[in-house]
Coordinates of C-alpha atoms in Angstrom, one line a residue:
K8 CA 55.6 12.6 0.8
L9 CA 53.2 13.0 -2.1
V10 CA 51.0 15.3 -0.1
K11 CA 53.8 17.7 0.4
I12 CA 54.7 17.7 -3.3
L13 CA 51.1 18.7 -4.2
L14 CA 51.6 22.2 -3.0
C15 CA 54.9 22.8 -4.8
S16 CA 55.2 25.6 -7.3
S17 CA 56.3 23.5 -10.3
T18 CA 53.4 23.0 -12.6
Q19 CA 55.0 20.1 -14.5
L20 CA 55.8 18.2 -11.3
V21 CA 52.2 18.6 -10.0
I22 CA 50.8 17.4 -13.4
A23 CA 53.1 14.3 -13.2
L24 CA 52.0 13.7 -9.6
L25 CA 48.3 13.9 -10.6
R26 CA 49.0 11.3 -13.3
L27 CA 50.6 9.0 -10.8
L28 CA 47.8 9.4 -8.3
F29 CA 45.3 8.7 -11.1
N30 CA 47.0 5.4 -11.9
L31 CA 47.2 4.5 -8.2
S32 CA 43.6 5.3 -7.6
F33 CA 42.5 2.2 -9.5
D34 CA 43.4 0.3 -6.3
K35 CA 40.7 0.6 -3.5
D36 CA 43.2 0.3 -0.7
I37 CA 45.3 3.2 -2.1
R38 CA 42.2 5.3 -2.4
E39 CA 41.6 4.7 1.3
Q40 CA 45.1 5.8 2.1
M41 CA 44.6 9.0 0.1
I42 CA 41.5 9.8 2.2
K43 CA 43.2 8.9 5.5
C44 CA 46.3 11.1 4.9
G45 CA 44.1 14.2 4.2
M46 CA 44.8 14.5 0.6
I47 CA 41.3 15.4 -0.5
P48 CA 41.3 19.1 0.7
K49 CA 44.6 19.7 -1.0
L50 CA 43.4 18.2 -4.3
V51 CA 40.3 20.4 -4.1
H52 CA 42.5 23.4 -3.7
L53 CA 44.1 22.6 -7.1
F54 CA 40.7 23.1 -8.9
N55 CA 41.4 26.8 -8.6
T56 CA 44.2 26.3 -11.2
P57 CA 42.5 25.6 -14.6
I58 CA 45.4 23.7 -16.0
Y59 CA 45.0 20.9 -13.4
R60 CA 41.3 20.4 -13.8
A61 CA 41.3 17.7 -16.5
K62 CA 43.6 15.5 -14.5
L63 CA 41.8 16.2 -11.2
L64 CA 38.4 15.3 -12.7
K65 CA 39.7 11.8 -13.7
L66 CA 41.1 11.3 -10.2
F67 CA 38.0 12.5 -8.5
Y68 CA 35.9 10.2 -10.6
H69 CA 37.6 7.2 -9.0
L70 CA 37.5 8.8 -5.5
S71 CA 33.8 9.6 -5.8
T72 CA 32.9 6.0 -6.1
D73 CA 33.6 5.5 -2.4
D74 CA 30.9 6.7 0.0
R75 CA 33.4 7.9 2.6
C76 CA 35.0 10.1 0.0
K77 CA 31.6 11.5 -1.0
S78 CA 31.0 12.5 2.6
M79 CA 34.5 14.1 3.0
I80 CA 34.1 16.2 -0.1
T81 CA 31.0 17.7 1.5
Y82 CA 33.3 19.6 3.9
T83 CA 35.5 21.1 1.2
E84 CA 34.9 23.7 -1.5
A85 CA 34.6 21.0 -4.2
I86 CA 30.8 21.0 -4.6
P87 CA 30.4 24.8 -5.3
I88 CA 33.4 24.7 -7.6
L89 CA 32.1 21.7 -9.6
T90 CA 28.6 23.0 -9.7
G91 CA 29.9 26.3 -11.1
M92 CA 31.9 24.4 -13.7
V93 CA 28.7 22.5 -14.8
I94 CA 26.6 25.7 -15.0
N95 CA 29.3 27.7 -16.9
F96 CA 30.7 24.9 -19.1
P97 CA 31.4 26.5 -22.5
R98 CA 30.2 23.7 -24.7
P99 CA 26.6 22.5 -25.1
T100 CA 27.4 19.0 -23.7
L101 CA 29.3 18.4 -20.5
T102 CA 32.5 16.3 -20.7
K103 CA 32.0 12.8 -19.5
E104 CA 34.6 13.2 -16.6
L105 CA 32.8 16.3 -15.2
A106 CA 29.4 14.7 -15.5
A107 CA 30.5 11.5 -14.0
V108 CA 32.0 13.2 -10.9
M109 CA 28.8 15.2 -10.4
I110 CA 26.5 12.2 -10.9
N111 CA 28.4 10.2 -8.3
L112 CA 28.6 13.1 -5.8
S113 CA 24.9 13.8 -6.2
L114 CA 24.1 10.5 -4.6
N115 CA 25.0 12.0 -1.3
S116 CA 22.1 14.0 0.3
R117 CA 24.3 16.6 1.9
N118 CA 26.1 17.3 -1.5
I119 CA 22.7 17.8 -3.1
E120 CA 21.8 20.4 -0.5
L121 CA 25.0 22.2 -1.4
I122 CA 24.2 22.0 -5.1
L123 CA 20.7 23.5 -4.5
S124 CA 22.0 26.4 -2.5
N125 CA 22.3 29.8 -4.2
R126 CA 19.6 28.8 -6.7
G127 CA 21.7 26.0 -8.1
L128 CA 18.7 24.0 -9.4
N129 CA 17.4 27.0 -11.3
Y130 CA 20.7 27.4 -13.2
L131 CA 20.9 23.7 -13.9
M132 CA 17.4 23.7 -15.3
D133 CA 18.0 26.8 -17.4
R134 CA 21.1 25.1 -18.9
L135 CA 19.0 21.9 -19.6
E136 CA 16.4 23.9 -21.4
N137 CA 19.0 25.6 -23.6
N138 CA 21.2 22.6 -24.4
K139 CA 19.1 19.4 -23.8
D140 CA 22.1 17.6 -22.4
V141 CA 21.5 14.0 -21.4
L142 CA 24.4 14.0 -19.0
L143 CA 23.0 17.0 -17.2
L144 CA 19.7 15.2 -17.1
K145 CA 21.3 12.3 -15.2
I146 CA 22.5 14.8 -12.5
I147 CA 19.0 16.3 -12.3
R148 CA 17.4 12.8 -12.1
N149 CA 19.6 12.1 -9.0
I150 CA 18.2 15.3 -7.4
T151 CA 14.6 14.1 -8.1
L152 CA 15.4 10.8 -6.5
W153 CA 16.8 12.6 -3.4
S154 CA 13.5 14.6 -3.0
Y155 CA 11.5 11.4 -3.5
N156 CA 13.4 9.5 -0.8
I157 CA 13.0 12.4 1.6
Q158 CA 9.2 12.1 1.2
K159 CA 9.3 8.4 1.5
E160 CA 10.9 8.6 4.9
L161 CA 8.4 11.1 6.3
E162 CA 5.3 9.9 8.2
T163 CA 3.1 12.8 6.9
P164 CA 4.8 14.4 3.9
E165 CA 1.8 16.6 3.4
T166 CA 2.9 18.7 6.4
Q167 CA 6.6 17.6 7.0
Y168 CA 8.0 18.0 3.5
R169 CA 10.3 21.0 3.5
Y170 CA 10.9 21.2 -0.2
R171 CA 7.4 21.6 -1.5
G172 CA 7.5 23.8 -4.6
L173 CA 11.1 22.9 -5.4
W174 CA 10.1 21.4 -8.7
S175 CA 7.0 23.4 -9.5
P176 CA 8.7 25.9 -11.8
H177 CA 10.7 23.3 -13.6
I178 CA 8.2 20.6 -14.5
K179 CA 7.3 22.4 -17.7
I180 CA 10.8 22.1 -19.0
L181 CA 10.7 18.3 -18.4
L182 CA 7.3 18.0 -20.1
K183 CA 8.5 20.0 -23.1
L184 CA 11.4 17.7 -23.6
C185 CA 8.9 14.8 -23.7
N186 CA 6.9 16.5 -26.5
E187 CA 9.8 17.8 -28.5
N188 CA 12.3 15.0 -28.3
E189 CA 12.5 11.5 -29.7
N190 CA 16.0 10.7 -28.5
H191 CA 15.8 7.5 -26.5
D192 CA 18.4 8.4 -23.9
I193 CA 16.8 11.8 -23.2
L194 CA 13.4 10.2 -22.9
V195 CA 14.6 7.6 -20.4
E196 CA 16.0 10.3 -18.1
V197 CA 13.0 12.7 -18.5
F198 CA 10.5 9.9 -17.7
G199 CA 12.8 8.8 -14.8
C200 CA 12.6 12.4 -13.4
L201 CA 8.8 12.5 -13.7
A202 CA 8.5 9.1 -12.1
N203 CA 10.3 10.4 -9.0
L204 CA 8.0 13.4 -8.6
T205 CA 5.0 13.1 -6.2
I206 CA 1.8 15.1 -5.9
H207 CA 3.7 17.2 -3.3
D208 CA 6.2 18.3 -6.0
L209 CA 3.6 19.4 -8.5
P210 CA 2.3 23.0 -8.6
T211 CA -0.8 23.4 -6.3
N212 CA -2.8 24.6 -9.3
A213 CA -1.6 21.9 -11.7
P214 CA -2.3 18.3 -10.5
W215 CA -1.6 15.4 -12.8
M216 CA -5.1 15.7 -14.3
K217 CA -4.3 19.2 -15.6
I218 CA -0.7 18.3 -16.7
I219 CA -2.1 15.3 -18.7
K220 CA -4.5 17.6 -20.6
E221 CA -2.2 20.5 -21.2
Y222 CA 0.8 18.5 -22.5
N223 CA -1.1 15.6 -24.1
L224 CA 0.9 13.2 -22.0
L225 CA -1.3 10.2 -22.4
S226 CA -1.0 10.3 -26.2
I227 CA 2.8 10.4 -25.9
I228 CA 2.7 7.5 -23.4
S229 CA 0.3 5.5 -25.6
K230 CA 2.6 5.9 -28.6
L231 CA 5.6 4.7 -26.7
L232 CA 3.8 1.7 -25.2
V233 CA 2.9 0.3 -28.6
P234 CA 4.8 -2.9 -29.1
G235 CA 8.2 -2.4 -30.7
M236 CA 8.2 1.4 -30.2
A237 CA 10.5 1.6 -27.1
Q238 CA 13.1 -0.5 -25.4
N239 CA 12.7 -2.0 -22.0
D240 CA 14.4 0.7 -20.0
L241 CA 12.1 3.4 -21.4
V242 CA 9.0 1.2 -20.9
L243 CA 9.9 0.7 -17.3
E244 CA 10.2 4.4 -16.6
I245 CA 6.9 5.0 -18.4
I246 CA 5.1 2.4 -16.2
M247 CA 6.5 4.1 -13.1
V248 CA 5.2 7.5 -14.3
I249 CA 1.7 6.0 -14.8
G250 CA 2.1 4.6 -11.2
S251 CA 2.8 8.2 -10.0
M252 CA -0.2 9.5 -11.9
A253 CA -2.4 6.9 -10.3
S254 CA -2.2 8.8 -7.0
D255 CA -4.6 11.3 -8.5
E256 CA -8.2 10.0 -8.8
K257 CA -9.1 12.4 -11.7
A258 CA -6.0 11.4 -13.5
C259 CA -7.0 7.7 -13.0
D260 CA -10.4 8.5 -14.7
Q261 CA -8.5 9.8 -17.7
I262 CA -6.3 6.8 -17.8
A263 CA -9.4 4.6 -17.7
S264 CA -11.0 6.3 -20.6
S265 CA -7.8 5.9 -22.7
T266 CA -6.1 2.9 -24.2
I267 CA -3.4 2.9 -21.5
I268 CA -4.7 0.0 -19.4
N269 CA -5.0 -2.3 -22.5
L270 CA -1.5 -1.3 -23.6
L271 CA -0.1 -2.1 -20.1
Y272 CA -1.7 -5.5 -20.4
Q273 CA 0.0 -6.0 -23.8
V274 CA 3.3 -5.0 -22.1
W275 CA 2.7 -7.6 -19.5
K276 CA 2.2 -10.3 -22.1
E277 CA 5.2 -9.4 -24.2
R278 CA 7.8 -8.3 -21.5
S279 CA 6.8 -10.1 -18.4
D280 CA 10.1 -12.0 -18.5
D281 CA 11.7 -8.7 -17.3
I282 CA 11.3 -9.0 -13.5
E283 CA 11.5 -5.2 -12.9
I284 CA 8.8 -4.5 -15.5
K285 CA 6.6 -7.2 -14.1
L286 CA 7.0 -5.9 -10.6
Q287 CA 6.2 -2.3 -11.5
L288 CA 3.2 -3.4 -13.5
I289 CA 1.7 -5.3 -10.5
H290 CA 2.3 -2.1 -8.4
T291 CA 0.7 0.1 -11.0
F292 CA -2.4 -2.1 -11.5
Y293 CA -2.7 -2.2 -7.7
K294 CA -2.9 1.6 -7.5
L295 CA -5.3 1.8 -10.5
I296 CA -7.9 -0.6 -8.9
L297 CA -8.1 1.6 -5.8
F298 CA -10.4 3.9 -7.9
E299 CA -13.7 2.9 -9.4
K300 CA -13.4 3.7 -13.1
P301 CA -10.0 2.2 -13.7
R302 CA -11.0 -0.7 -11.5
E303 CA -13.7 -1.8 -13.9
E304 CA -11.2 -1.7 -16.8
V305 CA -8.5 -3.6 -15.0
L306 CA -10.7 -6.3 -13.5
Y307 CA -13.2 -7.0 -16.3
S308 CA -11.7 -5.7 -19.6
T309 CA -8.4 -7.5 -19.5
R310 CA -7.1 -10.9 -18.2
I311 CA -4.4 -9.2 -16.1
V312 CA -6.0 -10.4 -12.8
V313 CA -5.8 -14.0 -14.0
E314 CA -2.2 -13.4 -15.0
I315 CA -1.2 -11.9 -11.7
I316 CA -3.0 -14.8 -9.9
D317 CA -0.6 -17.2 -11.7
S318 CA 2.3 -15.1 -10.4
L319 CA 1.4 -16.3 -6.9
S320 CA 3.6 -19.3 -7.6
H321 CA 6.4 -17.2 -9.2
K322 CA 10.0 -18.2 -8.3
K323 CA 10.9 -14.6 -7.2
A324 CA 9.7 -13.8 -3.6
V325 CA 9.2 -10.1 -4.3
I326 CA 6.8 -10.9 -7.2
R327 CA 4.9 -13.4 -5.0
T328 CA 4.6 -10.8 -2.2
N329 CA 3.2 -8.0 -4.4
A330 CA 0.9 -10.5 -6.3
E331 CA -0.5 -11.5 -2.9
K332 CA -1.2 -7.8 -2.0
F333 CA -2.9 -7.3 -5.3
C334 CA -5.0 -10.4 -4.9
D335 CA -6.0 -9.2 -1.4
L336 CA -7.4 -6.1 -2.9
V337 CA -9.2 -8.0 -5.6
L338 CA -10.9 -10.1 -3.0
E339 CA -12.3 -7.0 -1.4
F340 CA -13.7 -5.5 -4.6
D341 CA -14.8 -8.5 -6.6
R342 CA -18.1 -9.1 -4.8
Q343 CA -21.6 -9.8 -6.0
S344 CA -24.7 -7.9 -4.9
K345 CA -25.2 -10.0 -1.8
G346 CA -21.5 -9.9 -0.8
Q347 CA -20.5 -13.3 -2.2
L348 CA -17.2 -13.6 -4.0
G349 CA -17.1 -13.1 -7.7
Q350 CA -15.4 -15.4 -10.2
L351 CA -12.0 -13.7 -9.8
G352 CA -12.2 -14.0 -6.0
Q353 CA -13.1 -17.7 -6.2
L354 CA -10.2 -18.2 -8.6
I355 CA -7.8 -16.6 -6.1
L356 CA -9.1 -18.9 -3.4
K357 CA -8.6 -21.9 -5.6
K358 CA -5.0 -20.9 -6.5
R359 CA -4.2 -20.4 -2.8
Y360 CA -5.7 -23.7 -1.9
E361 CA -3.6 -25.4 -4.5
S362 CA -0.5 -23.6 -3.1
Y363 CA -1.3 -24.7 0.4
N364 CA -1.9 -28.3 -0.8
D365 CA 1.4 -28.4 -2.6
M366 CA 3.1 -27.2 0.6
W367 CA 1.4 -29.9 2.6
L368 CA 2.4 -32.6 0.1
Q369 CA 6.0 -31.5 0.1
S370 CA 6.1 -31.5 3.9
S371 CA 4.6 -35.0 3.9
S372 CA 7.1 -36.2 1.4
R373 CA 10.0 -34.9 3.5
H374 CA 8.5 -36.7 6.5
V375 CA 8.3 -40.0 4.7
A376 CA 11.8 -39.7 3.4
D377 CA 13.1 -38.9 6.9
D378 CA 11.2 -41.9 8.3
N379 CA 12.7 -44.2 5.7
L380 CA 16.2 -42.9 6.4
L381 CA 15.7 -43.4 10.1
S382 CA 14.4 -47.0 9.7
M383 CA 17.5 -47.8 7.6
S384 CA 19.9 -46.4 10.2
R385 CA 18.3 -48.5 13.0
G386 CA 19.2 -51.8 11.3
P387 CA 16.9 -54.9 11.5
S388 CA 13.2 -54.0 12.1
Y389 CA 11.2 -55.6 14.9
N390 CA 8.0 -57.4 14.3
Y391 CA 5.3 -55.3 15.7
S392 CA 1.7 -56.4 15.6
S393 CA -0.3 -54.7 12.8
D394 CA -2.4 -52.7 15.3
A395 CA 0.6 -51.5 17.2
K396 CA 2.4 -50.5 14.0
D397 CA -0.7 -48.6 12.7
E398 CA -1.0 -46.8 16.1
Y399 CA 2.8 -45.9 16.0
D400 CA 2.5 -44.6 12.4
D401 CA -0.6 -42.5 13.3
M402 CA 1.3 -41.0 16.3
Q403 CA 4.3 -40.2 14.1
W404 CA 2.1 -38.5 11.5
L405 CA 0.2 -36.5 14.0
S406 CA 3.4 -35.2 15.7
H407 CA 4.8 -34.2 12.3
V408 CA 1.6 -32.3 11.4
Q409 CA 1.4 -30.6 14.7
G410 CA 5.1 -29.6 14.5
G411 CA 5.6 -28.6 10.8
A412 CA 2.4 -28.4 8.8
K413 CA -0.3 -27.5 11.3
E414 CA -2.0 -25.2 9.0
S415 CA -3.0 -28.1 6.7
L416 CA -5.4 -29.5 9.2
D417 CA -7.6 -26.4 8.9
M418 CA -7.9 -26.5 5.2
A419 CA -11.6 -27.0 5.2
S420 CA -12.1 -23.9 7.3
M421 CA -9.8 -22.0 5.1
L422 CA -12.1 -22.6 2.2
S423 CA -15.0 -20.9 3.9
P424 CA -15.7 -17.5 2.2
D425 CA -16.8 -16.1 5.5
N426 CA -13.4 -16.9 7.0
Y427 CA -11.7 -15.4 4.0
R428 CA -13.8 -12.2 4.3
N429 CA -12.8 -11.8 8.0
N430 CA -9.2 -12.5 7.3
Y431 CA -8.9 -10.0 4.5
S432 CA -10.9 -7.3 6.2
E433 CA -8.2 -7.5 8.9
S434 CA -5.5 -7.1 6.3
K435 CA -6.7 -3.8 4.9
S436 CA -4.2 -1.9 7.0
D437 CA -1.4 -4.0 5.3
R438 CA -2.0 -2.5 1.8
M439 CA 0.9 -1.3 -0.2
T440 CA 1.8 2.4 0.2
D441 CA 2.1 4.8 -2.7
D442 CA 5.9 4.1 -2.8
S443 CA 7.3 2.0 -5.5
P444 CA 7.7 -1.7 -4.4
S445 CA 11.3 -1.7 -5.4
E446 CA 14.2 0.6 -5.0
K447 CA 14.3 3.1 -7.7
G448 CA 17.9 2.6 -8.0
D449 CA 20.9 4.9 -8.0
S450 CA 21.6 6.7 -11.2
S451 CA 25.3 6.1 -10.6
W452 CA 27.6 6.7 -13.5

């Protein structure tokens, strides 16, 4: 019944109906009913009447939180209409309702393709350059995340990436905002955009090395990494930008000759209680030690390797996994002239031995507890001879080790550096890729 009333000629009745639908849209089940009854195309048609737009944006904000609705909107005229409203909005700053709807809709890949059609990105970046609107930056950041995810899914982005050059004309605008702005919210979004850009998004004649020099980017980053200068969310984005830069060897050489590595270590000491920051720092240091100059700084000018080794026993599995990969790489590079492990490599082996030993002791403790429980449930014990009892205990212990803790019996062979060298040479193919170890996360409203 409500669908039929939407197309009536009475303006006041339609406005009252939109208010009712907005109140009902707080309920997820009712939103599902709106989608099923085909109400979305008729609501989109009302965008052509300016007097309805304010009410429609509030309603569409609720609807756009559902993935199914995002996909259905793709097949209407909503995206071109909303993109035009953003580009031609009369005020310098977008209204929260319009920005929120566009932010949610830009999490759908097909919707982003519609936004980019007819030079949509060029118009959005021109508006950003003129108005420096943080809400518009959130929409643009979602588009950079979309292009990043496309490359992440490709086996060979060097040849398969279809949007190479999409961001080349617009990087200057983002870098100017870094230099000219001290607004925290804007800097978070700008660095978030830069962190999503890969070497395939940069201009062919302007790799990270040239961008760093031209826009004095390392000085800006150094200033923001000074303790107390930036909040955690901004520091996290800056670390991710450094990780993106670390894909360029010449950029890594510039990072090694600056104070960035020491500042990153200071961030580790002061903010390692933040799991996401700690994870991104491990990933960034991993990428830095792939190249010679920053490797020397990371391994021997700071204590970061020792700190990451301690993370091998961290309570979070994702931290332990990435710390293991970092330590694998350190074992390959920390070698003496004759190939023997250096002090850092020996420290890694010691930490791993302690970890394996703890696992074995815990397994043994559980076995003893199980045996005690079993003996109590059997009732009175029988008088075995001492030899028979020892033989029985030995057999029980052996069967337990073979079944649950077999790796503990080879502990002596594990400690052999030659065996470690062979094991880790086989694990080279398991190194981390250039992708960030964690999801970059949706910039949902």
